Short mmCIF file of C-alpha atoms in Angstrom, two decimals:
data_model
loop_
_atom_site.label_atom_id
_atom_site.label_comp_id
_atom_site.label_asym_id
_atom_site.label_seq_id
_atom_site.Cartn_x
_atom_site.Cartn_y
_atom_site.Cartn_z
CA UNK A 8 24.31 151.13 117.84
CA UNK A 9 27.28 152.37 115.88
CA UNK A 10 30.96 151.14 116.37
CA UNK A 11 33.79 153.33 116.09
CA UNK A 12 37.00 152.40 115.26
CA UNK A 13 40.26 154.25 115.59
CA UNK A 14 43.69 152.63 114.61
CA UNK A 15 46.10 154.88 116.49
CA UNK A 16 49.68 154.25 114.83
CA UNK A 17 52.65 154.79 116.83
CA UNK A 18 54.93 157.18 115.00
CA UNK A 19 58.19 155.18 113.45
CA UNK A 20 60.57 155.40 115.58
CA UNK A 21 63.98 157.68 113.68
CA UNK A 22 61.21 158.71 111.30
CA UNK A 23 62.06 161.67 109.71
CA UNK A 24 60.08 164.82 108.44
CA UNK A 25 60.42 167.84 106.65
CA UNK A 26 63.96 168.78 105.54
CA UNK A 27 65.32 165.89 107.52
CA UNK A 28 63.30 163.24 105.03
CA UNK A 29 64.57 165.05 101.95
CA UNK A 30 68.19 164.41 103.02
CA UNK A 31 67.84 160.82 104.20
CA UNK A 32 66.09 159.84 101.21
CA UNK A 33 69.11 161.57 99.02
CA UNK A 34 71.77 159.57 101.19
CA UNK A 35 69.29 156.56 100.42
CA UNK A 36 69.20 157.06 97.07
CA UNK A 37 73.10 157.84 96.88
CA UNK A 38 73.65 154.44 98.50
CA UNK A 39 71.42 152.72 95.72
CA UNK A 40 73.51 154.08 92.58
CA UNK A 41 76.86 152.94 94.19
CA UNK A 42 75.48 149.80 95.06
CA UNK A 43 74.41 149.01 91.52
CA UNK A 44 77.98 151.03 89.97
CA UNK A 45 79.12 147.67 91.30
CA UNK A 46 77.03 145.69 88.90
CA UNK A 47 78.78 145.32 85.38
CA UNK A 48 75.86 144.98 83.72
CA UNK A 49 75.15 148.85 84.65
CA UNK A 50 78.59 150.05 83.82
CA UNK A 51 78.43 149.18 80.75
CA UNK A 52 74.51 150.41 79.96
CA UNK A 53 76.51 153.83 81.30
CA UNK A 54 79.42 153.50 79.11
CA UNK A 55 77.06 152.61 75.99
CA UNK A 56 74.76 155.45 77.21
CA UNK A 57 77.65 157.85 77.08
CA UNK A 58 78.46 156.94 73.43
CA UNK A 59 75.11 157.15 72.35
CA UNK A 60 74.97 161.00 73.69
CA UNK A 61 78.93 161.48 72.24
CA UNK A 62 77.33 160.23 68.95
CA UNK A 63 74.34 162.60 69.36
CA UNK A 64 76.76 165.45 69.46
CA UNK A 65 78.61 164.75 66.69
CA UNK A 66 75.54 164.40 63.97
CA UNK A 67 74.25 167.64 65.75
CA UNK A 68 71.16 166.26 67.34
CA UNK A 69 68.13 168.44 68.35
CA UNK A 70 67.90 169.26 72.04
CA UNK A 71 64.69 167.34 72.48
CA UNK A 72 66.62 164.14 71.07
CA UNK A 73 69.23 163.97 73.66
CA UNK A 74 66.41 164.93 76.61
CA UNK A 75 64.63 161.87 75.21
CA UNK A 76 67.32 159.86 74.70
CA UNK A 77 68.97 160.66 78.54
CA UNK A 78 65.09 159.95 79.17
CA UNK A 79 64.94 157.07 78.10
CA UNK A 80 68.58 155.77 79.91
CA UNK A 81 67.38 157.11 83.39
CA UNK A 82 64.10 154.75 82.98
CA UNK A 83 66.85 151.87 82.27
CA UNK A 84 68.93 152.78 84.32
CA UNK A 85 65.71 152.46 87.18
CA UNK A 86 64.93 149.35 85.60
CA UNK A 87 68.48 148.08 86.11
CA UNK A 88 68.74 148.76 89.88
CA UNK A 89 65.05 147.08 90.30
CA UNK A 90 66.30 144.26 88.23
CA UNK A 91 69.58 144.10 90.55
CA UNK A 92 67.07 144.31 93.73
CA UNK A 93 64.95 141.25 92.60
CA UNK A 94 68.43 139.55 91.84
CA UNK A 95 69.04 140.44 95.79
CA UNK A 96 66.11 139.40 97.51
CA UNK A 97 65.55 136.06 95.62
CA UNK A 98 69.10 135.19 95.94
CA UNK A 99 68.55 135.96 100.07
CA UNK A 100 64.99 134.14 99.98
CA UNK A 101 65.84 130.79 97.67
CA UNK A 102 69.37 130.62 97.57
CA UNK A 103 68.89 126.89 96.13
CA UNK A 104 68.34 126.69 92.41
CA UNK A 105 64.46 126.93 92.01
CA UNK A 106 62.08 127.36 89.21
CA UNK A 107 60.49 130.25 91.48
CA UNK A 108 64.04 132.14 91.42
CA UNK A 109 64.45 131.83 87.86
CA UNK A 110 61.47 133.17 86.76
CA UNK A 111 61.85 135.67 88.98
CA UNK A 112 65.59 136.74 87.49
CA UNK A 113 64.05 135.52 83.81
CA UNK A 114 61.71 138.27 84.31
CA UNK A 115 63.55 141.35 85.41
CA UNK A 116 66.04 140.53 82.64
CA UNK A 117 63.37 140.87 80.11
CA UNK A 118 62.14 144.11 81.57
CA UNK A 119 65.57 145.76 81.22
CA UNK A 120 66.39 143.35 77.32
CA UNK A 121 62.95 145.50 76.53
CA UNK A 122 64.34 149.34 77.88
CA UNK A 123 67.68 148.09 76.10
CA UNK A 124 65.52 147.86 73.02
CA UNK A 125 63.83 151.05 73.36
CA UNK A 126 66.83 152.64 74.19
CA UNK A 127 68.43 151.38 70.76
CA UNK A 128 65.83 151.58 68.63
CA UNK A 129 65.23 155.51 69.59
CA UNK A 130 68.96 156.20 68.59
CA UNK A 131 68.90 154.02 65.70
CA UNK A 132 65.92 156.58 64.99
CA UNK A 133 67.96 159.99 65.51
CA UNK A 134 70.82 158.58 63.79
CA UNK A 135 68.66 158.00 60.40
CA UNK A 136 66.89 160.47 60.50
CA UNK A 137 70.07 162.42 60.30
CA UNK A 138 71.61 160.98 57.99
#
């Protein structure tokens, strides 16, 4: 005796394919970065990012520097706009002051204090070694 199982899934309804996807997840993705433009925090990781790369120009840093260095903003950038996200959902879920919501905000400020690092301390790199 065998048993058989088959889990039919009903397709999502307003599911989109193909082309269609591709767009959606753009306008998605569009609607992320001016959500978090509104965060200061980010503005200024941008504005410091842009000096870094100003910088880069002006010591006449190697191509591969400034493709690591916008690199490595684009990763904090991402970890910015998760950071923001957790911010979002625990202030929705415990909007009372809990231990559970600050360790939860504790922690997605140390993930983007540690890309800040990196971020700095790959700069701080170029700019010695041009010197």
């Amino acid at each position: 005796m065998s048993l058989e199982f088959s889990i039919d899934r009903p397709a999502t309804p307003g599911k989109k394919r193909g082309p269609g996807h591709l767009l959606a997840a753009l306008r998605y993705s569009f609607g992320g970065f001016r959500r978090i433009l509104g965060e200061t925090a980010f503005r200024h990781e941008l504005m410091a990012g842009g000096a870094l790369l100003l910088l880069f120009a002006l010591i006449g840093a190697s191509p591969l520097d400034f493709l690591l260095q916008i690199v490595l903003m684009l990763v904090l950038m991402a970890g910015e706009a998760l950071n923001t996200a957790i911010e979002v959902i625990v202030d929705r879920v415990s909007p009372e002051i809990s231990d559970f919501a600050k360790q939860a905000k504790d922690l997605g400020s140390f993930a983007v204090f540690c890309l800040i690092l990196a971020n700095c301390g790959y700069a701080l790199s170029v700019v010695l070694r041009a010197l």
